[in-house]
Amino acid sequence: MKRFTILLLSLLVVMSLVLTACGPATTEPPATEEPTEEPTEEPTEEPTEEPTEEPTEEPTEEPTEEPTPEPTTRRGGWLDEIVVSVVDAASAVTQLEAGAIDIYAAGVSSDTLPEIEEAGLPYAQSNGLYYELTINPIGPIFPGTGKVNPFFDARAREALNWLINRDYINREVYNGGALPKFWSIITNMPDYTKFAETVRRLEAQYAYDMDKADAAIEEVMLEIEGVTREDGMYMYEGEQVEILLLIRNDSDGTRVPIGDYVGNQLEEIGFATVRDYKTSSEASPIWVGGDPADGLWHIYTGAWSATVIDRDEGDNFDFFDCPTSAYGSTALWQAFPVSDRYQELATALAYNNFNTIEERDAAMEEMLELALKESIHVWLIDGKNFTPYNEGIEVTYDLAAGVDGSQIWPYTIRKTGEEGGSLNWGAPDLFVDPWNPINGSNWAFDQAINRATQDDAFMYDPHTGLIWPQRFERAEITAEEGLPIGKTLDWLTLDFAPEIAVPEDAIVDWDAENQAFITAAEKFPDGTTAKIKSVVYYPEDLFETVKWHDGTPLTMGDILYQWIIGLDIGKEASAIYDSAYAANVESILANFKGFRILSEDPLTVETYYDSYQIDAELNIGTMWPTWNYGQAPWHTLAAAALADEAGEVAFSADKAEEFSTETTTVEWLSYIGGPSLEIISNYLDQAIADEYVPYASVLADYITPEDAVARYQAAKDFFAEYGHYWIGMGPYILDEVFLTEKVATLIPNPDFPDLADKWARFGAPKIPEVEVEGEGSVILGEEFVFDVFVTFEGEAYPGEEIKEVKGLLYDATNQIVQVIPGELVEDGQYTITVPAEVSAEMEAGASKIEVVVVSNVVAIPNFNAFEFVTIE
């Protein structure tokens, strides 16, 4: 979803944002495509504070608080039952009015907002939903069909940017409520704003130009042997060249018109099109689970949703475009033809391999150009997502992820003033792909329900994208002197050191052949240093209070198993090796310098690494049994790993397809249905008979044979009660699963350690409202001033809560002339002064100033433009 911007030892990946492919608009697997259209990947975007060159410590930021509610003794979720069912987006408002559902959690696009408002429904608004074209890069001829694919060539992919009128899509499809999008970074967010001059120049360079697109694609097509152009049509082997459009038809109603528009544009320049309209469940096996070389599609109408506010979007390029992505386990991502320079920059930006902010800025500016030049994806629209619900429902939503994409929704959703009750949740789809935590479904609607069943080490702040402790107490960060890192919150300390030496006994890697840890002394015999050292302190009662849904307690076995298998699966010597993971594991280890368990009880973990984020809070190294696609105890994973080793299941779709034959099917592992359930049950029986301890060379110190047998039996007992093996530790338990009917039921976890109101303190997000005033006409060569008024709910916005006010000054050529900082007059009022020498250089005519206001207490900046005329 874009992805998390934090080093998770439990995931062993640094994700700057978790993206999910959207059901209707999310991204695609590993981000959540449509549901995680889902990358979660993973990816994932969050507005980021612009780092300063000198490390600074900002005032402690606290979430906006509401009046203290009455104390409760209830633990876990507020509700007694959540029933999830599939509802078409087009009927969402009608279903809400009829009382058939209480919330349409995936949300709808801006074209539906008038209907929501007319119905008088409350709604949440989020900004992390975006749309793109996923391009099949195999070619020039598809091996599977013998059909032509011009998009194997970067020049043809680049030309799609000129072929598509993003303003037209926004106006006709989104009712003008969205923003044109050229990159995976979110328009009008901090990274976009910081590089305003570069992005505005490139947006003008790649603006709609049908003739330019036609000429560029013709150049590519006529270089393909056997292709001719006759009467404007491209011909190959006597037939007009067809472009296969895979168009989602079950999301928020916007992807069909987008797909049809793209098809019309392609037909205008000489192609025939085949428009294959499919639901997410029908499309996913083709573009996510299939081999792009089969040639079943050229272009897919993708959408992604961020699952957190991404404070540093530099990692998006790796996540969306590179084989090293967390999404890299799919055949499509492995086929993406990024250049060496693109991969180099993407890796550097993903892990912030820079010593200064100037180095990072230079890399971003170069990458913004390369991203359009290579166009692995063609980005179209940054939409706003609106989540409607009925009166009497309360839920905290994330400013980027909305409701269903947020981490916090299961902890806060309730009926106003009630404890208990049932809630009906509408989703655009469900159970699109198999569920398994290592590489299962990343669709937004699947991940939304998954999130209710898992509990993480930390909680993302839904307004800022920073994190708060959930299962640890505090942390200490030591950074290399000179790194542009600052802290905001008071649960951690931040210090700097001239050098951070990695201890010789730190565990750095995993030896899959010898089933042993590799220490820093072994991997770095001459010693090594790190840019970041993190120490995380967990509570004394961690292993007594935190339990899995099958009743077994969290143990060190769970934590270490997660770390081991996360590397083992990408090692060629491993019995469960998956080649698609190798590049991702290699990329992770290039920046990871080791960890040490300083204390097991209470747990204290020390980690070292070279990748970093500019926010100290996002640099902690937590160890926690959560993966990209969910959470699981070691014992159910061990059974699945035995089945993987035997060739009966595979954690990834890519490996399942690779090892399946005409006579033997290798199942893509699912913990919630299908043949996988019987296979897991069989291997649990085998593990009980063998008293099997996985990775015994290490874990035998933490798991006895008796413990292992008890764990396996607990999983079997859970299966006997619930009919699946999706065992988490979150506030809700997955009670019922109906794959065919696409219905799921969640019930509260009676063993959850926290009171239901733990995260009830977040109030309405304090997004600044901006007004700009000035003269309607000004004389060039003279100084002129604009007044900027910043408020929230009618009150002046406190100056200490504003990080930055600046104006982007445009002249009549629509080019940025100057970026001018605002000056504080008093709370809620700023001035932006255009010096006489600057105005003297402007072109006369229609001009404007675009004011950007960035708050310290919400990570979403606000923009407002004021138009005026400059005269000689």
JSON list of C-alpha atoms in Angstrom, two decimals, residues 467-615:
[
{"chain": "A", "resi": 467, "resn": "ILE", "atom": "CA", "xyz": [4.16, 6.19, 14.18]},
{"chain": "A", "resi": 468, "resn": "TRP", "atom": "CA", "xyz": [3.13, 5.58, 17.77]},
{"chain": "A", "resi": 469, "resn": "PRO", "atom": "CA", "xyz": [4.13, 2.56, 19.89]},
{"chain": "A", "resi": 470, "resn": "GLN", "atom": "CA", "xyz": [1.57, -0.24, 19.95]},
{"chain": "A", "resi": 471, "resn": "ARG", "atom": "CA", "xyz": [3.48, -3.29, 21.23]},
{"chain": "A", "resi": 472, "resn": "PHE", "atom": "CA", "xyz": [6.75, -1.65, 22.26]},
{"chain": "A", "resi": 473, "resn": "GLU", "atom": "CA", "xyz": [7.34, 1.07, 24.83]},
{"chain": "A", "resi": 474, "resn": "ARG", "atom": "CA", "xyz": [10.15, 3.30, 23.61]},
{"chain": "A", "resi": 475, "resn": "ALA", "atom": "CA", "xyz": [13.10, 3.50, 21.26]},
{"chain": "A", "resi": 476, "resn": "GLU", "atom": "CA", "xyz": [16.52, 5.11, 20.89]},
{"chain": "A", "resi": 477, "resn": "ILE", "atom": "CA", "xyz": [17.92, 6.21, 17.54]},
{"chain": "A", "resi": 478, "resn": "THR", "atom": "CA", "xyz": [21.56, 7.03, 16.93]},
{"chain": "A", "resi": 479, "resn": "ALA", "atom": "CA", "xyz": [22.35, 8.47, 13.50]},
{"chain": "A", "resi": 480, "resn": "GLU", "atom": "CA", "xyz": [25.60, 9.25, 11.76]},
{"chain": "A", "resi": 481, "resn": "GLU", "atom": "CA", "xyz": [26.54, 12.88, 12.16]},
{"chain": "A", "resi": 482, "resn": "GLY", "atom": "CA", "xyz": [25.46, 15.04, 9.25]},
{"chain": "A", "resi": 483, "resn": "LEU", "atom": "CA", "xyz": [22.41, 13.02, 8.19]},
{"chain": "A", "resi": 484, "resn": "PRO", "atom": "CA", "xyz": [19.31, 15.23, 7.75]},
{"chain": "A", "resi": 485, "resn": "ILE", "atom": "CA", "xyz": [17.21, 13.49, 10.40]},
{"chain": "A", "resi": 486, "resn": "GLY", "atom": "CA", "xyz": [14.93, 15.12, 12.97]},
{"chain": "A", "resi": 487, "resn": "LYS", "atom": "CA", "xyz": [12.37, 13.89, 15.49]},
{"chain": "A", "resi": 488, "resn": "THR", "atom": "CA", "xyz": [8.90, 15.10, 16.41]},
{"chain": "A", "resi": 489, "resn": "LEU", "atom": "CA", "xyz": [7.44, 12.78, 19.05]},
{"chain": "A", "resi": 490, "resn": "ASP", "atom": "CA", "xyz": [8.61, 12.16, 22.60]},
{"chain": "A", "resi": 491, "resn": "TRP", "atom": "CA", "xyz": [8.52, 8.36, 22.79]},
{"chain": "A", "resi": 492, "resn": "LEU", "atom": "CA", "xyz": [12.01, 8.13, 21.32]},
{"chain": "A", "resi": 493, "resn": "THR", "atom": "CA", "xyz": [15.37, 9.79, 21.68]},
{"chain": "A", "resi": 494, "resn": "LEU", "atom": "CA", "xyz": [17.60, 10.91, 18.80]},
{"chain": "A", "resi": 495, "resn": "ASP", "atom": "CA", "xyz": [21.36, 11.24, 19.09]},
{"chain": "A", "resi": 496, "resn": "PHE", "atom": "CA", "xyz": [24.22, 11.57, 16.59]},
{"chain": "A", "resi": 497, "resn": "ALA", "atom": "CA", "xyz": [27.66, 9.97, 16.49]},
{"chain": "A", "resi": 498, "resn": "PRO", "atom": "CA", "xyz": [30.66, 10.48, 14.21]},
{"chain": "A", "resi": 499, "resn": "GLU", "atom": "CA", "xyz": [30.80, 6.73, 13.57]},
{"chain": "A", "resi": 500, "resn": "ILE", "atom": "CA", "xyz": [28.51, 3.80, 14.39]},
{"chain": "A", "resi": 501, "resn": "ALA", "atom": "CA", "xyz": [30.49, 0.57, 14.57]},
{"chain": "A", "resi": 502, "resn": "VAL", "atom": "CA", "xyz": [28.58, -2.68, 14.06]},
{"chain": "A", "resi": 503, "resn": "PRO", "atom": "CA", "xyz": [29.37, -5.26, 16.79]},
{"chain": "A", "resi": 504, "resn": "GLU", "atom": "CA", "xyz": [31.05, -8.45, 15.60]},
{"chain": "A", "resi": 505, "resn": "ASP", "atom": "CA", "xyz": [28.30, -10.63, 17.08]},
{"chain": "A", "resi": 506, "resn": "ALA", "atom": "CA", "xyz": [25.45, -8.81, 15.33]},
{"chain": "A", "resi": 507, "resn": "ILE", "atom": "CA", "xyz": [23.38, -11.16, 13.14]},
{"chain": "A", "resi": 508, "resn": "VAL", "atom": "CA", "xyz": [23.60, -9.90, 9.57]},
{"chain": "A", "resi": 509, "resn": "ASP", "atom": "CA", "xyz": [22.40, -12.66, 7.25]},
{"chain": "A", "resi": 510, "resn": "TRP", "atom": "CA", "xyz": [21.15, -16.22, 6.97]},
{"chain": "A", "resi": 511, "resn": "ASP", "atom": "CA", "xyz": [23.08, -19.22, 5.64]},
{"chain": "A", "resi": 512, "resn": "ALA", "atom": "CA", "xyz": [20.40, -21.32, 3.96]},
{"chain": "A", "resi": 513, "resn": "GLU", "atom": "CA", "xyz": [22.76, -24.17, 3.15]},
{"chain": "A", "resi": 514, "resn": "ASN", "atom": "CA", "xyz": [24.07, -24.64, 6.69]},
{"chain": "A", "resi": 515, "resn": "GLN", "atom": "CA", "xyz": [20.91, -23.38, 8.39]},
{"chain": "A", "resi": 516, "resn": "ALA", "atom": "CA", "xyz": [22.79, -20.88, 10.53]},
{"chain": "A", "resi": 517, "resn": "PHE", "atom": "CA", "xyz": [22.99, -17.19, 11.28]},
{"chain": "A", "resi": 518, "resn": "ILE", "atom": "CA", "xyz": [25.81, -15.21, 9.68]},
{"chain": "A", "resi": 519, "resn": "THR", "atom": "CA", "xyz": [27.41, -12.68, 12.00]},
{"chain": "A", "resi": 520, "resn": "ALA", "atom": "CA", "xyz": [29.00, -9.34, 11.21]},
{"chain": "A", "resi": 521, "resn": "ALA", "atom": "CA", "xyz": [32.43, -10.83, 11.99]},
{"chain": "A", "resi": 522, "resn": "GLU", "atom": "CA", "xyz": [31.85, -13.47, 9.29]},
{"chain": "A", "resi": 523, "resn": "LYS", "atom": "CA", "xyz": [30.38, -11.20, 6.64]},
{"chain": "A", "resi": 524, "resn": "PHE", "atom": "CA", "xyz": [32.56, -8.17, 7.35]},
{"chain": "A", "resi": 525, "resn": "PRO", "atom": "CA", "xyz": [35.91, -9.59, 8.61]},
{"chain": "A", "resi": 526, "resn": "ASP", "atom": "CA", "xyz": [37.49, -6.14, 8.50]},
{"chain": "A", "resi": 527, "resn": "GLY", "atom": "CA", "xyz": [34.61, -4.61, 10.43]},
{"chain": "A", "resi": 528, "resn": "THR", "atom": "CA", "xyz": [31.85, -2.34, 9.20]},
{"chain": "A", "resi": 529, "resn": "THR", "atom": "CA", "xyz": [29.84, 0.70, 10.20]},
{"chain": "A", "resi": 530, "resn": "ALA", "atom": "CA", "xyz": [26.19, 1.72, 9.87]},
{"chain": "A", "resi": 531, "resn": "LYS", "atom": "CA", "xyz": [24.38, 4.99, 9.37]},
{"chain": "A", "resi": 532, "resn": "ILE", "atom": "CA", "xyz": [21.62, 4.15, 11.86]},
{"chain": "A", "resi": 533, "resn": "LYS", "atom": "CA", "xyz": [21.49, 2.28, 15.16]},
{"chain": "A", "resi": 534, "resn": "SER", "atom": "CA", "xyz": [18.07, 1.55, 16.65]},
{"chain": "A", "resi": 535, "resn": "VAL", "atom": "CA", "xyz": [17.28, 0.14, 20.09]},
{"chain": "A", "resi": 536, "resn": "VAL", "atom": "CA", "xyz": [13.65, -0.84, 20.75]},
{"chain": "A", "resi": 537, "resn": "TYR", "atom": "CA", "xyz": [12.33, -1.71, 24.22]},
{"chain": "A", "resi": 538, "resn": "TYR", "atom": "CA", "xyz": [9.28, -3.95, 24.55]},
{"chain": "A", "resi": 539, "resn": "PRO", "atom": "CA", "xyz": [7.12, -4.24, 27.71]},
{"chain": "A", "resi": 540, "resn": "GLU", "atom": "CA", "xyz": [7.91, -6.78, 30.42]},
{"chain": "A", "resi": 541, "resn": "ASP", "atom": "CA", "xyz": [4.58, -8.57, 29.99]},
{"chain": "A", "resi": 542, "resn": "LEU", "atom": "CA", "xyz": [4.76, -8.83, 26.18]},
{"chain": "A", "resi": 543, "resn": "PHE", "atom": "CA", "xyz": [4.91, -12.63, 26.04]},
{"chain": "A", "resi": 544, "resn": "GLU", "atom": "CA", "xyz": [2.19, -13.01, 28.70]},
{"chain": "A", "resi": 545, "resn": "THR", "atom": "CA", "xyz": [-0.39, -10.60, 27.29]},
{"chain": "A", "resi": 546, "resn": "VAL", "atom": "CA", "xyz": [-0.11, -11.00, 23.51]},
{"chain": "A", "resi": 547, "resn": "LYS", "atom": "CA", "xyz": [-1.76, -14.14, 22.16]},
{"chain": "A", "resi": 548, "resn": "TRP", "atom": "CA", "xyz": [-2.58, -15.60, 18.78]},
{"chain": "A", "resi": 549, "resn": "HIS", "atom": "CA", "xyz": [-6.21, -16.25, 17.88]},
{"chain": "A", "resi": 550, "resn": "ASP", "atom": "CA", "xyz": [-5.71, -19.97, 18.51]},
{"chain": "A", "resi": 551, "resn": "GLY", "atom": "CA", "xyz": [-4.83, -19.17, 22.13]},
{"chain": "A", "resi": 552, "resn": "THR", "atom": "CA", "xyz": [-1.08, -19.74, 21.90]},
{"chain": "A", "resi": 553, "resn": "PRO", "atom": "CA", "xyz": [1.16, -16.97, 23.24]},
{"chain": "A", "resi": 554, "resn": "LEU", "atom": "CA", "xyz": [3.55, -14.85, 21.20]},
{"chain": "A", "resi": 555, "resn": "THR", "atom": "CA", "xyz": [7.10, -16.16, 21.71]},
{"chain": "A", "resi": 556, "resn": "MET", "atom": "CA", "xyz": [10.65, -15.54, 20.60]},
{"chain": "A", "resi": 557, "resn": "GLY", "atom": "CA", "xyz": [10.10, -18.47, 18.25]},
{"chain": "A", "resi": 558, "resn": "ASP", "atom": "CA", "xyz": [7.54, -16.41, 16.31]},
{"chain": "A", "resi": 559, "resn": "ILE", "atom": "CA", "xyz": [9.83, -13.42, 16.11]},
{"chain": "A", "resi": 560, "resn": "LEU", "atom": "CA", "xyz": [12.98, -15.27, 15.01]},
{"chain": "A", "resi": 561, "resn": "TYR", "atom": "CA", "xyz": [11.13, -17.58, 12.63]},
{"chain": "A", "resi": 562, "resn": "GLN", "atom": "CA", "xyz": [9.74, -14.57, 10.81]},
{"chain": "A", "resi": 563, "resn": "TRP", "atom": "CA", "xyz": [13.22, -13.13, 10.36]},
{"chain": "A", "resi": 564, "resn": "ILE", "atom": "CA", "xyz": [14.71, -16.41, 9.16]},
{"chain": "A", "resi": 565, "resn": "ILE", "atom": "CA", "xyz": [12.05, -17.39, 6.63]},
{"chain": "A", "resi": 566, "resn": "GLY", "atom": "CA", "xyz": [12.00, -13.86, 5.24]},
{"chain": "A", "resi": 567, "resn": "LEU", "atom": "CA", "xyz": [15.58, -14.40, 4.05]},
{"chain": "A", "resi": 568, "resn": "ASP", "atom": "CA", "xyz": [15.57, -18.15, 3.54]},
{"chain": "A", "resi": 569, "resn": "ILE", "atom": "CA", "xyz": [12.90, -18.04, 0.85]},
{"chain": "A", "resi": 570, "resn": "GLY", "atom": "CA", "xyz": [15.15, -15.85, -1.31]},
{"chain": "A", "resi": 571, "resn": "LYS", "atom": "CA", "xyz": [18.28, -18.01, -0.92]},
{"chain": "A", "resi": 572, "resn": "GLU", "atom": "CA", "xyz": [19.06, -20.49, -3.69]},
{"chain": "A", "resi": 573, "resn": "ALA", "atom": "CA", "xyz": [20.21, -23.15, -1.24]},
{"chain": "A", "resi": 574, "resn": "SER", "atom": "CA", "xyz": [16.87, -23.08, 0.59]},
{"chain": "A", "resi": 575, "resn": "ALA", "atom": "CA", "xyz": [14.40, -25.94, 0.32]},
{"chain": "A", "resi": 576, "resn": "ILE", "atom": "CA", "xyz": [11.64, -23.35, -0.19]},
{"chain": "A", "resi": 577, "resn": "TYR", "atom": "CA", "xyz": [13.59, -21.09, -2.57]},
{"chain": "A", "resi": 578, "resn": "ASP", "atom": "CA", "xyz": [11.49, -18.77, -4.73]},
{"chain": "A", "resi": 579, "resn": "SER", "atom": "CA", "xyz": [13.57, -17.13, -7.45]},
{"chain": "A", "resi": 580, "resn": "ALA", "atom": "CA", "xyz": [11.30, -14.09, -7.55]},
{"chain": "A", "resi": 581, "resn": "TYR", "atom": "CA", "xyz": [12.37, -13.18, -4.00]},
{"chain": "A", "resi": 582, "resn": "ALA", "atom": "CA", "xyz": [16.10, -13.26, -4.65]},
{"chain": "A", "resi": 583, "resn": "ALA", "atom": "CA", "xyz": [16.44, -9.69, -5.98]},
{"chain": "A", "resi": 584, "resn": "ASN", "atom": "CA", "xyz": [14.37, -8.25, -3.15]},
{"chain": "A", "resi": 585, "resn": "VAL", "atom": "CA", "xyz": [16.38, -10.08, -0.48]},
{"chain": "A", "resi": 586, "resn": "GLU", "atom": "CA", "xyz": [19.62, -8.96, -2.09]},
{"chain": "A", "resi": 587, "resn": "SER", "atom": "CA", "xyz": [18.42, -5.36, -2.14]},
{"chain": "A", "resi": 588, "resn": "ILE", "atom": "CA", "xyz": [17.42, -5.51, 1.54]},
{"chain": "A", "resi": 589, "resn": "LEU", "atom": "CA", "xyz": [20.70, -7.03, 2.67]},
{"chain": "A", "resi": 590, "resn": "ALA", "atom": "CA", "xyz": [22.67, -4.38, 0.80]},
{"chain": "A", "resi": 591, "resn": "ASN", "atom": "CA", "xyz": [21.45, -1.86, 3.40]},
{"chain": "A", "resi": 592, "resn": "PHE", "atom": "CA", "xyz": [21.04, -4.06, 6.47]},
{"chain": "A", "resi": 593, "resn": "LYS", "atom": "CA", "xyz": [23.97, -4.31, 8.87]},
{"chain": "A", "resi": 594, "resn": "GLY", "atom": "CA", "xyz": [22.66, -6.58, 11.60]},
{"chain": "A", "resi": 595, "resn": "PHE", "atom": "CA", "xyz": [20.68, -7.01, 14.79]},
{"chain": "A", "resi": 596, "resn": "ARG", "atom": "CA", "xyz": [21.28, -8.20, 18.33]},
{"chain": "A", "resi": 597, "resn": "ILE", "atom": "CA", "xyz": [18.85, -9.38, 20.98]},
{"chain": "A", "resi": 598, "resn": "LEU", "atom": "CA", "xyz": [20.09, -7.45, 23.99]},
{"chain": "A", "resi": 599, "resn": "SER", "atom": "CA", "xyz": [17.47, -9.03, 26.23]},
{"chain": "A", "resi": 600, "resn": "GLU", "atom": "CA", "xyz": [14.87, -11.70, 25.60]},
{"chain": "A", "resi": 601, "resn": "ASP", "atom": "CA", "xyz": [12.64, -10.99, 28.59]},
{"chain": "A", "resi": 602, "resn": "PRO", "atom": "CA", "xyz": [11.85, -8.15, 28.54]},
{"chain": "A", "resi": 603, "resn": "LEU", "atom": "CA", "xyz": [12.64, -8.08, 24.83]},
{"chain": "A", "resi": 604, "resn": "THR", "atom": "CA", "xyz": [15.13, -5.44, 23.72]},
{"chain": "A", "resi": 605, "resn": "VAL", "atom": "CA", "xyz": [16.33, -5.38, 20.11]},
{"chain": "A", "resi": 606, "resn": "GLU", "atom": "CA", "xyz": [19.28, -3.47, 18.67]},
{"chain": "A", "resi": 607, "resn": "THR", "atom": "CA", "xyz": [19.50, -3.06, 14.88]},
{"chain": "A", "resi": 608, "resn": "TYR", "atom": "CA", "xyz": [21.95, -1.48, 12.43]},
{"chain": "A", "resi": 609, "resn": "TYR", "atom": "CA", "xyz": [21.36, -0.35, 8.86]},
{"chain": "A", "resi": 610, "resn": "ASP", "atom": "CA", "xyz": [22.39, 2.14, 6.21]},
{"chain": "A", "resi": 611, "resn": "SER", "atom": "CA", "xyz": [18.97, 3.06, 4.87]},
{"chain": "A", "resi": 612, "resn": "TYR", "atom": "CA", "xyz": [17.19, 5.85, 6.70]},
{"chain": "A", "resi": 613, "resn": "GLN", "atom": "CA", "xyz": [14.21, 8.18, 6.73]},
{"chain": "A", "resi": 614, "resn": "ILE", "atom": "CA", "xyz": [14.32, 11.87, 7.52]},
{"chain": "A", "resi": 615, "resn": "ASP", "atom": "CA", "xyz": [11.90, 11.29, 10.41]}
]
